[in-house]
Short mmCIF file of C-alpha atoms in Angstrom, two decimals:
data_model
loop_
_atom_site.label_atom_id
_atom_site.label_comp_id
_atom_site.label_asym_id
_atom_site.label_seq_id
_atom_site.Cartn_x
_atom_site.Cartn_y
_atom_site.Cartn_z
CA UNK A 8 6.57 21.27 -196.33
CA UNK A 9 8.33 24.21 -194.17
CA UNK A 10 11.52 22.77 -192.34
CA UNK A 11 11.18 22.33 -188.71
CA UNK A 12 13.21 25.28 -186.50
CA UNK A 13 16.43 24.43 -185.08
CA UNK A 14 15.80 22.48 -181.68
CA UNK A 15 18.36 24.42 -179.65
CA UNK A 16 17.07 23.56 -176.18
CA UNK A 17 16.88 20.17 -176.80
CA UNK A 18 20.16 19.44 -178.11
CA UNK A 19 22.03 21.51 -175.35
CA UNK A 20 20.01 19.96 -172.68
CA UNK A 21 20.87 16.49 -173.69
CA UNK A 22 24.48 17.41 -174.87
CA UNK A 23 25.55 19.39 -171.71
CA UNK A 24 23.49 17.43 -169.31
CA UNK A 25 25.71 14.39 -170.40
CA UNK A 26 28.86 16.32 -170.44
CA UNK A 27 28.33 17.68 -167.18
CA UNK A 28 27.42 14.41 -165.60
CA UNK A 29 30.15 13.00 -166.95
CA UNK A 30 32.50 15.65 -165.83
CA UNK A 31 30.90 15.42 -162.49
CA UNK A 32 31.32 11.85 -162.36
CA UNK A 33 35.08 12.36 -163.22
CA UNK A 34 35.36 14.72 -160.37
CA UNK A 35 33.61 12.44 -157.79
CA UNK A 36 35.87 9.34 -158.78
CA UNK A 37 39.08 11.57 -158.54
CA UNK A 38 37.82 13.03 -155.12
CA UNK A 39 37.13 9.73 -154.06
CA UNK A 40 40.66 8.36 -155.31
CA UNK A 41 42.38 11.13 -153.50
CA UNK A 42 40.59 10.17 -150.16
CA UNK A 43 41.59 6.08 -150.79
CA UNK A 44 45.20 7.45 -151.72
CA UNK A 45 45.25 9.50 -148.38
CA UNK A 46 43.75 6.80 -146.13
CA UNK A 47 46.26 4.53 -147.59
CA UNK A 48 49.21 6.91 -147.21
CA UNK A 49 48.22 7.17 -143.52
CA UNK A 50 47.93 3.41 -143.22
CA UNK A 51 50.99 2.83 -144.67
CA UNK A 52 52.53 5.40 -142.42
CA UNK A 53 50.90 3.76 -139.38
CA UNK A 54 52.27 0.38 -140.44
CA UNK A 55 55.62 1.73 -141.28
CA UNK A 56 55.72 3.54 -137.72
CA UNK A 57 54.65 0.39 -135.95
CA UNK A 58 56.91 -1.65 -137.85
CA UNK A 59 60.08 0.98 -137.03
CA UNK A 60 58.77 0.91 -133.44
CA UNK A 61 58.88 -3.17 -133.42
CA UNK A 62 62.23 -2.98 -134.89
CA UNK A 63 63.41 -0.62 -132.30
CA UNK A 64 62.08 -2.77 -129.59
CA UNK A 65 63.19 -5.66 -130.67
CA UNK A 66 66.65 -4.16 -131.38
CA UNK A 67 66.36 -2.40 -127.85
CA UNK A 68 65.42 -5.71 -126.56
CA UNK A 69 68.60 -7.48 -128.17
CA UNK A 70 71.11 -4.52 -127.20
CA UNK A 71 69.70 -5.16 -123.49
CA UNK A 72 70.42 -8.74 -123.59
CA UNK A 73 73.62 -8.38 -125.32
CA UNK A 74 74.67 -6.03 -122.70
CA UNK A 75 73.62 -8.27 -120.09
CA UNK A 76 75.62 -10.95 -121.47
CA UNK A 77 78.62 -8.71 -121.99
CA UNK A 78 78.23 -7.55 -118.09
CA UNK A 79 78.05 -10.90 -116.77
CA UNK A 80 80.80 -12.36 -118.96
CA UNK A 81 83.13 -9.47 -117.34
CA UNK A 82 81.69 -10.76 -113.95
CA UNK A 83 82.55 -14.62 -114.96
CA UNK A 84 86.11 -13.64 -116.34
CA UNK A 85 86.80 -11.66 -112.99
CA UNK A 86 85.00 -14.80 -110.95
CA UNK A 87 87.32 -17.24 -113.13
CA UNK A 88 90.46 -15.03 -111.93
CA UNK A 89 89.34 -15.13 -108.21
CA UNK A 90 88.85 -19.01 -108.89
CA UNK A 91 92.21 -19.31 -110.57
CA UNK A 92 93.86 -17.06 -107.84
CA UNK A 93 92.13 -19.02 -104.90
CA UNK A 94 91.83 -22.59 -106.26
CA UNK A 95 93.81 -23.12 -109.54
CA UNK A 96 97.24 -23.84 -108.46
CA UNK A 97 96.39 -25.62 -105.33
CA UNK A 98 93.24 -27.64 -105.92
CA UNK A 99 92.41 -27.40 -109.62
CA UNK A 100 95.60 -27.62 -111.36
CA UNK A 101 96.71 -31.00 -109.68
CA UNK A 102 92.97 -32.50 -110.66
CA UNK A 103 93.47 -31.12 -114.34
CA UNK A 104 97.12 -32.94 -114.26
CA UNK A 105 96.17 -36.01 -112.41
CA UNK A 106 92.88 -36.22 -115.10
CA UNK A 107 95.53 -36.62 -117.51
CA UNK A 108 95.85 -40.17 -117.03
CA UNK A 109 92.29 -41.16 -117.62
CA UNK A 110 91.78 -42.28 -121.42
CA UNK A 111 88.90 -40.25 -123.03
CA UNK A 112 89.83 -41.56 -126.93
CA UNK A 113 87.99 -44.88 -126.22
CA UNK A 114 84.78 -43.00 -125.14
CA UNK A 115 84.48 -40.91 -128.25
CA UNK A 116 81.93 -41.61 -131.26
CA UNK A 117 84.17 -42.27 -134.00
CA UNK A 118 85.90 -44.99 -132.06
CA UNK A 119 82.37 -46.65 -131.08
CA UNK A 120 80.81 -46.36 -134.60
CA UNK A 121 81.30 -49.92 -135.78
CA UNK A 122 78.61 -50.63 -133.08
CA UNK A 123 76.28 -48.71 -134.87
CA UNK A 124 74.44 -45.56 -133.98
CA UNK A 125 72.11 -46.75 -131.07
CA UNK A 126 74.92 -48.91 -129.65
CA UNK A 127 77.29 -46.50 -129.89
CA UNK A 128 75.57 -43.89 -127.76
CA UNK A 129 74.75 -46.64 -125.49
CA UNK A 130 78.49 -47.66 -125.11
CA UNK A 131 79.31 -44.09 -125.07
CA UNK A 132 77.34 -43.38 -122.04
CA UNK A 133 78.81 -46.64 -120.35
CA UNK A 134 82.28 -45.26 -121.25
CA UNK A 135 81.40 -41.84 -119.51
CA UNK A 136 80.28 -43.35 -116.48
CA UNK A 137 83.59 -45.30 -116.02
CA UNK A 138 85.43 -42.06 -116.97
CA UNK A 139 83.40 -40.35 -114.23
CA UNK A 140 84.08 -43.05 -111.77
CA UNK A 141 87.85 -42.62 -112.67
CA UNK A 142 88.08 -38.96 -112.39
CA UNK A 143 85.69 -39.40 -108.95
CA UNK A 144 88.72 -41.53 -107.77
CA UNK A 145 91.55 -39.29 -108.41
CA UNK A 146 93.20 -38.05 -105.06
CA UNK A 147 92.82 -34.57 -105.80
CA UNK A 148 89.10 -34.60 -106.86
CA UNK A 149 87.68 -34.95 -103.28
CA UNK A 150 89.69 -31.48 -102.44
CA UNK A 151 88.21 -29.48 -104.89
CA UNK A 152 84.28 -30.03 -104.42
CA UNK A 153 83.94 -28.42 -101.11
CA UNK A 154 86.22 -25.10 -101.48
CA UNK A 155 84.21 -24.52 -104.67
CA UNK A 156 81.04 -24.84 -102.82
CA UNK A 157 82.24 -22.76 -99.98
CA UNK A 158 83.51 -19.88 -102.55
CA UNK A 159 80.08 -19.76 -104.67
CA UNK A 160 77.81 -20.23 -101.66
CA UNK A 161 74.79 -17.25 -101.54
CA UNK A 162 75.93 -16.01 -105.04
CA UNK A 163 74.11 -15.99 -108.41
CA UNK A 164 76.58 -18.60 -109.69
CA UNK A 165 74.68 -21.75 -110.17
CA UNK A 166 76.96 -23.86 -111.69
CA UNK A 167 80.89 -24.14 -112.28
CA UNK A 168 82.57 -26.84 -114.62
CA UNK A 169 86.12 -27.16 -115.09
CA UNK A 170 87.73 -28.79 -118.50
CA UNK A 171 91.31 -30.06 -119.36
CA UNK A 172 92.89 -29.30 -122.51
CA UNK A 173 91.20 -32.62 -124.10
CA UNK A 174 87.73 -31.41 -123.49
CA UNK A 175 87.19 -33.86 -120.23
CA UNK A 176 84.91 -32.62 -117.72
CA UNK A 177 87.29 -32.91 -114.56
CA UNK A 178 85.20 -30.93 -111.96
CA UNK A 179 81.26 -30.05 -112.40
CA UNK A 180 79.25 -28.68 -109.41
CA UNK A 181 76.53 -31.12 -110.96
CA UNK A 182 78.50 -34.41 -110.37
CA UNK A 183 76.29 -36.42 -113.10
CA UNK A 184 78.41 -34.35 -115.58
CA UNK A 185 81.85 -35.15 -114.36
CA UNK A 186 83.59 -37.27 -117.17
CA UNK A 187 81.81 -35.90 -120.35
CA UNK A 188 83.71 -35.27 -123.37
CA UNK A 189 82.95 -31.61 -124.76
CA UNK A 190 85.65 -31.53 -127.28
CA UNK A 191 83.15 -30.61 -129.77
CA UNK A 192 81.63 -27.87 -128.09
CA UNK A 193 81.85 -24.32 -130.18
CA UNK A 194 82.45 -22.53 -126.75
CA UNK A 195 85.07 -24.91 -125.31
CA UNK A 196 87.04 -24.67 -128.74
CA UNK A 197 86.80 -20.89 -128.70
CA UNK A 198 88.12 -20.83 -124.94
CA UNK A 199 90.82 -23.26 -125.54
CA UNK A 200 91.92 -21.18 -128.42
CA UNK A 201 91.91 -18.22 -125.67
CA UNK A 202 88.61 -16.63 -126.51
CA UNK A 203 85.68 -16.22 -123.73
CA UNK A 204 82.37 -17.25 -125.18
CA UNK A 205 79.16 -16.62 -123.52
CA UNK A 206 75.59 -16.95 -124.58
CA UNK A 207 72.29 -16.51 -122.77
CA UNK A 208 70.21 -19.82 -122.35
CA UNK A 209 67.00 -20.92 -120.48
CA UNK A 210 66.69 -24.22 -118.47
CA UNK A 211 63.04 -25.50 -117.41
CA UNK A 212 65.15 -27.21 -114.62
CA UNK A 213 68.46 -26.94 -113.78
CA UNK A 214 70.83 -28.49 -110.99
CA UNK A 215 72.27 -25.56 -108.99
CA UNK A 216 74.63 -25.42 -105.77
CA UNK A 217 71.37 -24.91 -103.95
CA UNK A 218 69.55 -27.54 -105.42
CA UNK A 219 67.63 -27.93 -108.32
CA UNK A 220 65.71 -24.78 -109.90
CA UNK A 221 62.79 -24.39 -112.67
CA UNK A 222 62.31 -21.78 -115.48
CA UNK A 223 65.58 -19.86 -115.20
CA UNK A 224 67.38 -17.64 -117.50
CA UNK A 225 71.44 -18.37 -117.40
CA UNK A 226 74.34 -16.73 -118.96
CA UNK A 227 76.64 -19.32 -119.73
CA UNK A 228 80.52 -18.60 -120.08
CA UNK A 229 83.42 -20.67 -121.43
CA UNK A 230 86.24 -19.14 -120.04
CA UNK A 231 90.25 -19.92 -120.50
CA UNK A 232 92.41 -20.26 -117.55
CA UNK A 233 96.12 -19.18 -118.14
CA UNK A 234 99.03 -21.69 -117.30
CA UNK A 235 101.63 -20.20 -115.08
CA UNK A 236 104.25 -21.04 -117.88
CA UNK A 237 101.82 -19.25 -120.63
CA UNK A 238 99.39 -20.34 -122.69
CA UNK A 239 96.06 -22.27 -121.66
CA UNK A 240 95.95 -24.21 -118.72
CA UNK A 241 92.33 -25.18 -118.67
CA UNK A 242 88.69 -24.14 -119.38
CA UNK A 243 86.02 -22.81 -116.81
CA UNK A 244 82.33 -22.94 -117.66
CA UNK A 245 80.31 -20.92 -115.50
CA UNK A 246 76.52 -20.32 -115.27
CA UNK A 247 75.01 -17.32 -113.52
CA UNK A 248 71.32 -16.65 -113.05
CA UNK A 249 70.25 -13.46 -114.70
CA UNK A 250 66.31 -14.42 -114.25
CA UNK A 251 65.35 -11.39 -111.98
CA UNK A 252 67.44 -8.83 -114.36
CA UNK A 253 66.02 -10.26 -117.64
CA UNK A 254 62.60 -10.42 -115.87
CA UNK A 255 63.06 -6.49 -115.26
CA UNK A 256 64.19 -5.87 -118.81
CA UNK A 257 61.31 -8.05 -120.10
CA UNK A 258 59.17 -5.90 -117.73
CA UNK A 259 60.78 -2.77 -119.15
CA UNK A 260 60.22 -3.91 -122.87
CA UNK A 261 56.90 -4.65 -122.10
CA UNK A 262 56.32 -1.30 -120.91
CA UNK A 263 58.10 0.11 -123.83
CA UNK A 264 55.93 -2.01 -126.00
CA UNK A 265 52.48 -0.72 -124.07
CA UNK A 266 53.81 2.79 -124.56
CA UNK A 267 54.28 2.08 -128.50
CA UNK A 268 50.95 0.62 -128.55
CA UNK A 269 49.21 3.62 -126.92
CA UNK A 270 51.29 5.74 -129.36
CA UNK A 271 50.10 3.72 -132.13
CA UNK A 272 46.55 4.21 -130.69
CA UNK A 273 46.74 7.95 -130.73
CA UNK A 274 48.41 7.66 -134.10
CA UNK A 275 45.45 6.00 -135.21
CA UNK A 276 43.00 7.94 -133.61
CA UNK A 277 44.83 11.38 -134.91
CA UNK A 278 44.58 9.58 -138.36
CA UNK A 279 41.20 8.97 -138.21
CA UNK A 280 40.57 12.32 -137.44
CA UNK A 281 42.78 13.69 -140.03
CA UNK A 282 41.04 11.25 -142.50
CA UNK A 283 37.77 12.42 -141.39
CA UNK A 284 38.80 16.00 -141.69
CA UNK A 285 40.20 15.25 -145.35
CA UNK A 286 36.70 13.68 -146.18
CA UNK A 287 34.85 16.59 -144.89
CA UNK A 288 37.08 19.04 -146.88
CA UNK A 289 37.08 17.20 -150.03
CA UNK A 290 33.12 16.92 -149.80
CA UNK A 291 32.75 20.37 -149.03
CA UNK A 292 34.90 21.12 -152.25
CA UNK A 293 33.45 18.43 -154.19
CA UNK A 294 29.97 19.83 -153.63
CA UNK A 295 30.96 23.86 -154.16
CA UNK A 296 32.35 22.39 -157.41
CA UNK A 297 29.28 20.45 -158.08
CA UNK A 298 27.13 23.31 -157.38
CA UNK A 299 28.99 25.65 -159.26
CA UNK A 300 29.11 23.32 -162.37
CA UNK A 301 25.02 23.30 -161.81
CA UNK A 302 25.10 26.84 -161.33
CA UNK A 303 27.09 26.97 -164.54
CA UNK A 304 24.63 24.60 -166.18
CA UNK A 305 21.38 26.58 -165.31
CA UNK A 306 22.94 29.84 -166.37
CA UNK A 307 23.85 28.13 -169.72
CA UNK A 308 20.64 26.78 -170.01
CA UNK A 309 18.94 29.81 -169.37
CA UNK A 310 20.68 31.64 -171.90
CA UNK A 311 20.05 28.70 -174.34
CA UNK A 312 16.35 28.84 -173.71
CA UNK A 313 16.09 32.39 -174.13
CA UNK A 314 18.03 32.06 -177.54
CA UNK A 315 15.83 29.37 -177.92
CA UNK A 316 12.86 31.61 -177.57
CA UNK A 317 14.56 34.35 -179.70
CA UNK A 318 14.76 31.53 -182.57
CA UNK A 319 11.21 30.48 -181.96
CA UNK A 320 9.69 33.82 -182.00
CA UNK A 321 11.89 34.64 -185.50
CA UNK A 322 10.83 31.41 -186.60
CA UNK A 323 7.23 32.03 -185.67
CA UNK A 324 7.54 35.48 -187.34
CA UNK A 325 9.06 34.14 -190.63
CA UNK A 326 6.09 31.85 -190.71
CA UNK A 327 3.71 34.49 -190.05
CA UNK A 328 5.20 36.69 -192.54
CA UNK A 329 5.14 33.65 -194.95
CA UNK A 330 1.38 33.20 -194.17
CA UNK A 331 0.73 36.89 -194.40
CA UNK A 332 2.75 36.80 -197.85
CA UNK A 333 0.53 33.49 -198.79
CA UNK A 334 -2.40 35.42 -197.99
CA UNK A 335 -1.82 38.67 -199.44
CA UNK A 336 -0.91 37.19 -202.45
CA UNK A 337 -3.78 35.27 -202.29
CA UNK A 338 -6.02 38.75 -201.87
CA UNK A 339 -3.72 40.37 -204.43
CA UNK A 340 -4.57 37.42 -207.28
CA UNK A 341 -8.54 37.88 -206.08
CA UNK A 342 -8.10 41.67 -206.64
CA UNK A 343 -6.58 41.09 -209.85
CA UNK A 344 -8.89 38.71 -210.90
CA UNK A 345 -11.72 41.09 -210.29
CA UNK A 346 -9.84 43.58 -211.94
CA UNK A 347 -9.31 41.42 -215.06
CA UNK A 348 -13.02 40.50 -215.09
CA UNK A 349 -13.96 44.36 -214.40
CA UNK A 350 -11.57 45.10 -217.39
CA UNK A 351 -13.10 42.88 -219.55
CA UNK A 352 -16.55 44.46 -218.79
CA UNK A 353 -15.38 48.11 -219.01
CA UNK A 354 -13.49 47.35 -222.36
CA UNK A 355 -15.63 44.85 -223.66
CA UNK A 356 -18.91 47.13 -223.69
CA UNK A 357 -17.13 50.27 -225.37
CA UNK A 358 -15.63 48.02 -227.94
CA UNK A 359 -19.10 46.47 -228.58
CA UNK A 360 -20.55 49.95 -229.25
CA UNK A 361 -17.61 51.01 -231.28
CA UNK A 362 -18.04 47.59 -233.31
CA UNK A 363 -21.74 48.28 -233.42
CA UNK A 364 -21.25 52.04 -234.57
CA UNK A 365 -18.49 50.95 -237.53
CA UNK A 366 -20.83 48.42 -238.58
CA UNK A 367 -23.63 51.33 -238.94
CA UNK A 368 -21.10 53.25 -240.83
CA UNK A 369 -20.29 50.77 -243.35
CA UNK A 370 -23.99 50.91 -244.13
CA UNK A 371 -23.77 54.76 -244.73
CA UNK A 372 -24.44 55.28 -248.62
CA UNK A 373 -25.66 58.98 -248.68
CA UNK A 374 -24.91 61.91 -246.86
CA UNK A 375 -28.25 61.92 -245.39
CA UNK A 376 -27.28 58.78 -243.19
CA UNK A 377 -24.69 60.43 -241.49
CA UNK A 378 -25.46 60.61 -237.96
CA UNK A 379 -22.87 63.13 -235.88
CA UNK A 380 -23.73 61.62 -232.57
CA UNK A 381 -21.96 58.34 -233.66
CA UNK A 382 -18.79 60.25 -233.93
CA UNK A 383 -19.03 61.75 -230.49
CA UNK A 384 -19.99 58.06 -229.07
CA UNK A 385 -16.68 56.83 -230.65
CA UNK A 386 -14.28 59.17 -229.00
CA UNK A 387 -16.59 58.87 -225.41
CA UNK A 388 -16.00 55.04 -225.71
CA UNK A 389 -12.14 55.27 -226.93
CA UNK A 390 -11.46 57.75 -224.00
CA UNK A 391 -13.21 55.72 -221.57
CA UNK A 392 -10.94 52.75 -222.83
CA UNK A 393 -7.60 55.01 -222.65
CA UNK A 394 -8.69 56.27 -218.89
CA UNK A 395 -9.04 52.55 -218.08
CA UNK A 396 -5.53 51.38 -219.26
CA UNK A 397 -4.03 54.45 -217.98
CA UNK A 398 -5.18 53.59 -214.63
CA UNK A 399 -3.79 50.07 -215.23
CA UNK A 400 -0.72 51.41 -216.53
CA UNK A 401 -0.32 53.55 -213.08
CA UNK A 402 -0.75 50.94 -211.01
CA UNK A 403 1.59 48.32 -212.74
CA UNK A 404 3.91 50.62 -214.04
CA UNK A 405 7.58 48.93 -213.71
CA UNK A 406 10.50 50.02 -211.25
CA UNK A 407 8.24 50.53 -208.25
CA UNK A 408 10.19 48.32 -205.92
CA UNK A 409 13.01 50.85 -205.53
CA UNK A 410 13.45 53.54 -203.55
CA UNK A 411 12.05 56.80 -205.45
CA UNK A 412 10.10 60.11 -205.32
CA UNK A 413 6.63 59.38 -204.22
CA UNK A 414 3.28 61.55 -205.12
CA UNK A 415 1.17 60.18 -202.24
CA UNK A 416 -2.07 61.52 -203.46
CA UNK A 417 -1.51 59.68 -206.94
CA UNK A 418 -0.45 56.39 -204.63
CA UNK A 419 -3.63 56.68 -203.10
CA UNK A 420 -5.72 56.98 -205.95
CA UNK A 421 -4.26 54.21 -207.76
CA UNK A 422 -4.51 52.07 -205.04
CA UNK A 423 -8.12 53.04 -204.23
CA UNK A 424 -8.89 52.56 -208.25
CA UNK A 425 -7.38 49.11 -208.05
CA UNK A 426 -9.48 47.99 -204.91
CA UNK A 427 -12.59 49.33 -206.73
CA UNK A 428 -12.27 46.30 -208.80
CA UNK A 429 -12.53 44.14 -205.85
CA UNK A 430 -16.12 42.70 -205.34
CA UNK A 431 -15.52 43.43 -201.62
CA UNK A 432 -15.49 46.97 -201.59
CA UNK A 433 -18.44 47.13 -203.75
CA UNK A 434 -20.57 47.72 -200.82
CA UNK A 435 -18.00 49.62 -199.34
CA UNK A 436 -16.78 52.40 -201.26
CA UNK A 437 -13.55 54.43 -200.73
CA UNK A 438 -14.14 58.18 -200.04
CA UNK A 439 -10.71 60.05 -200.89
CA UNK A 440 -10.19 63.57 -199.21
CA UNK A 441 -6.85 64.37 -200.46
CA UNK A 442 -4.73 67.23 -198.92
CA UNK A 443 -3.03 69.84 -201.11
CA UNK A 444 0.32 71.25 -200.61
CA UNK A 445 1.88 67.43 -200.06
CA UNK A 446 5.43 67.18 -201.13
CA UNK A 447 7.06 64.17 -202.90
CA UNK A 448 8.58 61.55 -200.24
CA UNK A 449 11.07 59.07 -200.75
CA UNK A 450 9.66 55.79 -200.64
CA UNK A 451 9.16 52.34 -202.06
CA UNK A 452 5.68 52.32 -204.30
CA UNK A 453 5.23 48.58 -203.98
CA UNK A 454 5.67 48.89 -200.23
CA UNK A 455 3.35 51.85 -199.49
CA UNK A 456 0.98 50.08 -202.20
CA UNK A 457 0.60 46.87 -199.95
CA UNK A 458 0.72 49.18 -196.70
CA UNK A 459 -2.44 50.71 -198.10
CA UNK A 460 -4.09 47.71 -199.34
CA UNK A 461 -3.42 45.82 -196.18
CA UNK A 462 -4.97 48.63 -194.20
CA UNK A 463 -8.14 49.15 -196.53
CA UNK A 464 -8.64 45.44 -196.73
CA UNK A 465 -8.45 45.00 -192.72
CA UNK A 466 -10.53 47.95 -192.14
CA UNK A 467 -13.17 46.65 -194.51
CA UNK A 468 -13.35 43.46 -193.17
CA UNK A 469 -14.08 45.07 -189.27
CA UNK A 470 -16.61 47.10 -191.02
CA UNK A 471 -18.46 43.86 -192.33
CA UNK A 472 -19.41 43.66 -188.67
CA UNK A 473 -21.70 47.06 -188.79
CA UNK A 474 -24.99 46.61 -188.23
CA UNK A 475 -26.03 49.13 -190.53
CA UNK A 476 -25.86 48.82 -194.27
CA UNK A 477 -24.06 51.12 -196.83
CA UNK A 478 -20.60 51.39 -194.88
CA UNK A 479 -17.65 53.59 -196.28
CA UNK A 480 -13.74 53.74 -195.78
CA UNK A 481 -12.47 57.29 -195.93
CA UNK A 482 -8.52 58.15 -196.72
CA UNK A 483 -7.53 61.44 -195.94
CA UNK A 484 -4.10 63.03 -196.49
CA UNK A 485 -2.62 65.98 -195.00
CA UNK A 486 1.06 67.42 -194.38
CA UNK A 487 2.40 69.30 -191.41
CA UNK A 488 5.67 69.69 -190.30
CA UNK A 489 7.72 67.52 -192.52
CA UNK A 490 5.40 64.53 -192.15
CA UNK A 491 2.85 63.69 -194.38
CA UNK A 492 0.03 61.49 -192.74
CA UNK A 493 -2.56 59.46 -194.50
CA UNK A 494 -5.63 58.83 -192.27
CA UNK A 495 -7.98 55.70 -192.82
CA UNK A 496 -11.42 55.71 -190.97
CA UNK A 497 -14.70 53.55 -191.43
CA UNK A 498 -17.94 54.25 -191.10
CA UNK A 499 -20.97 52.16 -190.58
CA UNK A 500 -23.34 53.79 -193.11
CA UNK A 501 -23.59 57.01 -193.69
CA UNK A 502 -23.99 58.09 -189.69
CA UNK A 503 -21.02 59.30 -187.68
CA UNK A 504 -20.62 55.49 -185.79
CA UNK A 505 -17.02 54.36 -186.65
CA UNK A 506 -15.67 51.12 -187.53
CA UNK A 507 -13.26 49.86 -184.88
CA UNK A 508 -9.77 49.62 -186.43
CA UNK A 509 -8.56 45.79 -185.91
CA UNK A 510 -5.42 46.60 -184.49
CA UNK A 511 -4.60 42.85 -183.89
CA UNK A 512 -5.06 41.99 -187.49
CA UNK A 513 -1.86 39.90 -188.69
CA UNK A 514 -1.93 42.40 -191.78
CA UNK A 515 -1.34 45.54 -189.75
CA UNK A 516 1.91 43.89 -188.27
CA UNK A 517 3.30 43.46 -191.76
CA UNK A 518 2.47 46.68 -192.88
CA UNK A 519 4.35 48.35 -189.61
CA UNK A 520 7.00 46.38 -190.67
CA UNK A 521 6.89 47.81 -194.27
CA UNK A 522 6.67 51.13 -193.10
CA UNK A 523 9.57 50.96 -190.80
CA UNK A 524 11.50 49.78 -193.28
CA UNK A 525 11.01 53.12 -195.05
CA UNK A 526 11.48 55.26 -192.41
CA UNK A 527 7.71 55.83 -191.25
CA UNK A 528 5.69 54.41 -188.75
CA UNK A 529 1.91 53.48 -188.28
CA UNK A 530 -0.17 54.59 -185.59
CA UNK A 531 -3.29 52.43 -184.81
CA UNK A 532 -6.35 53.42 -182.55
CA UNK A 533 -10.09 52.04 -182.14
CA UNK A 534 -11.08 55.49 -184.50
CA UNK A 535 -8.82 54.47 -187.29
CA UNK A 536 -5.08 54.24 -188.36
CA UNK A 537 -2.73 56.96 -189.43
CA UNK A 538 0.47 56.32 -191.93
CA UNK A 539 3.20 58.95 -191.27
CA UNK A 540 5.93 59.21 -193.82
CA UNK A 541 8.89 61.67 -193.18
CA UNK A 542 8.93 63.96 -196.38
CA UNK A 543 11.43 67.26 -196.78
CA UNK A 544 9.44 70.24 -198.26
CA UNK A 545 12.32 70.60 -200.76
CA UNK A 546 12.08 67.08 -202.17
CA UNK A 547 9.51 68.40 -204.88
CA UNK A 548 7.25 71.20 -205.61
CA UNK A 549 4.12 71.29 -203.77
CA UNK A 550 1.03 69.44 -205.33
CA UNK A 551 -1.94 71.39 -206.30
CA UNK A 552 -4.90 71.20 -203.71
CA UNK A 553 -7.39 68.65 -205.48
CA UNK A 554 -11.01 68.39 -204.69
CA UNK A 555 -12.47 65.71 -202.72
CA UNK A 556 -13.55 62.61 -204.69
CA UNK A 557 -14.98 59.49 -204.21
CA UNK A 558 -14.19 56.03 -205.62
#
């Protein structure tokens, strides 16, 4: 069983296609990962920018409110000094001094705690009401409210409260708050310690000098008042309205937020545009790489297929050569078989004659019985056997597969004699027209024998198709300009109609390869075939010119 040729195209197509597909998929995956990474980076950048903007806006808002509180706190300090200069010594300090006679300790929760939480709160409210009545009954209280309201009229100050150093509210522009205890208030504590404390507060409803107002933003400040002898003499609590200013700040913040939102939108649009540009460039790059991979794969596939064709051609050539070799072996063995049968016949007849003559000679007793023609016949038959064995020896002599000097005419005669034993050539005899003066040529005897046998057998097969019987093959040799030519022609019958040489016969291609291996070549045409051997005239002495013979 002949081994199958290697399927290079199939294995390469499968393996390389899988490899290129994996590579292409990896490139697509990496490219898409890069696009997603860029999109995430832009999204993270936009989110960070929005966060920073939000923090800046919040910081700006807090700074603006802190500045607003600081500015109004400074105004409250100045206002407190104005109050102190105008009313403290004449109106407020006497009221604070008189309020010292009002006991505040019994109204505090720790004292009222045994009554329970709810009972303590009710008791505290009742106690505060009594304190309010006591403070309102003080002689100095009636002198304070009018001047305070006169000073605060048409200002943005909504409320003023005055505390003594115990935390008792001795005056409030909102009368219901007089008598309240603010000893636990952090702002009051800071002011008693000599520090100003302010904060921004919002009131849904607020009692002001001008009446009850709603939804107002106020600055609340606790401000210490210096005593004439030094230290803190009391505490002012001032509420001023900053609603318009805060609305302006909020409007400015809203405008800044809107501008930031527009910037974020523009940034989002720019990011989307950048993402689209990156994806477009990425897709173009990916398509370019994939196209290059496809071209590379196509080029490799093209060369591999060409290599596969070369492999297939060589495989077919080897197969054809093997088939030709087998065919040649079969033909050679057939010719050898015919030769053996012919030899058996050719040798058997002379031996039978010699044996008969020998038995006849054994019966001779007298001189008169001797027949001279018996001796002549024995010599003729032994010469016949000798010539036959000589022809066989010339054809089958050892060492014929190496390069050596050839006698071309002897080679032609030997092949003609050998094929004479083939039954196929009984109806198509070989006529030799050997030229004289041929030099000896370098060549391989067996190769030249195979070439001549292949060409003669191919032409004999073609001559079988002649319409006339008695065809013949003509072999001619000649020498011209260092080239020995062996010309083989076939004729149908005894006329001049030639057999067309089968140039496409596989045996001709095999013979052509053998001749090219010896440095010669074969030239075939419809009229016959010529074998050309390159021979130097000095290789050997010229051969004598023989007569034309017929085999």
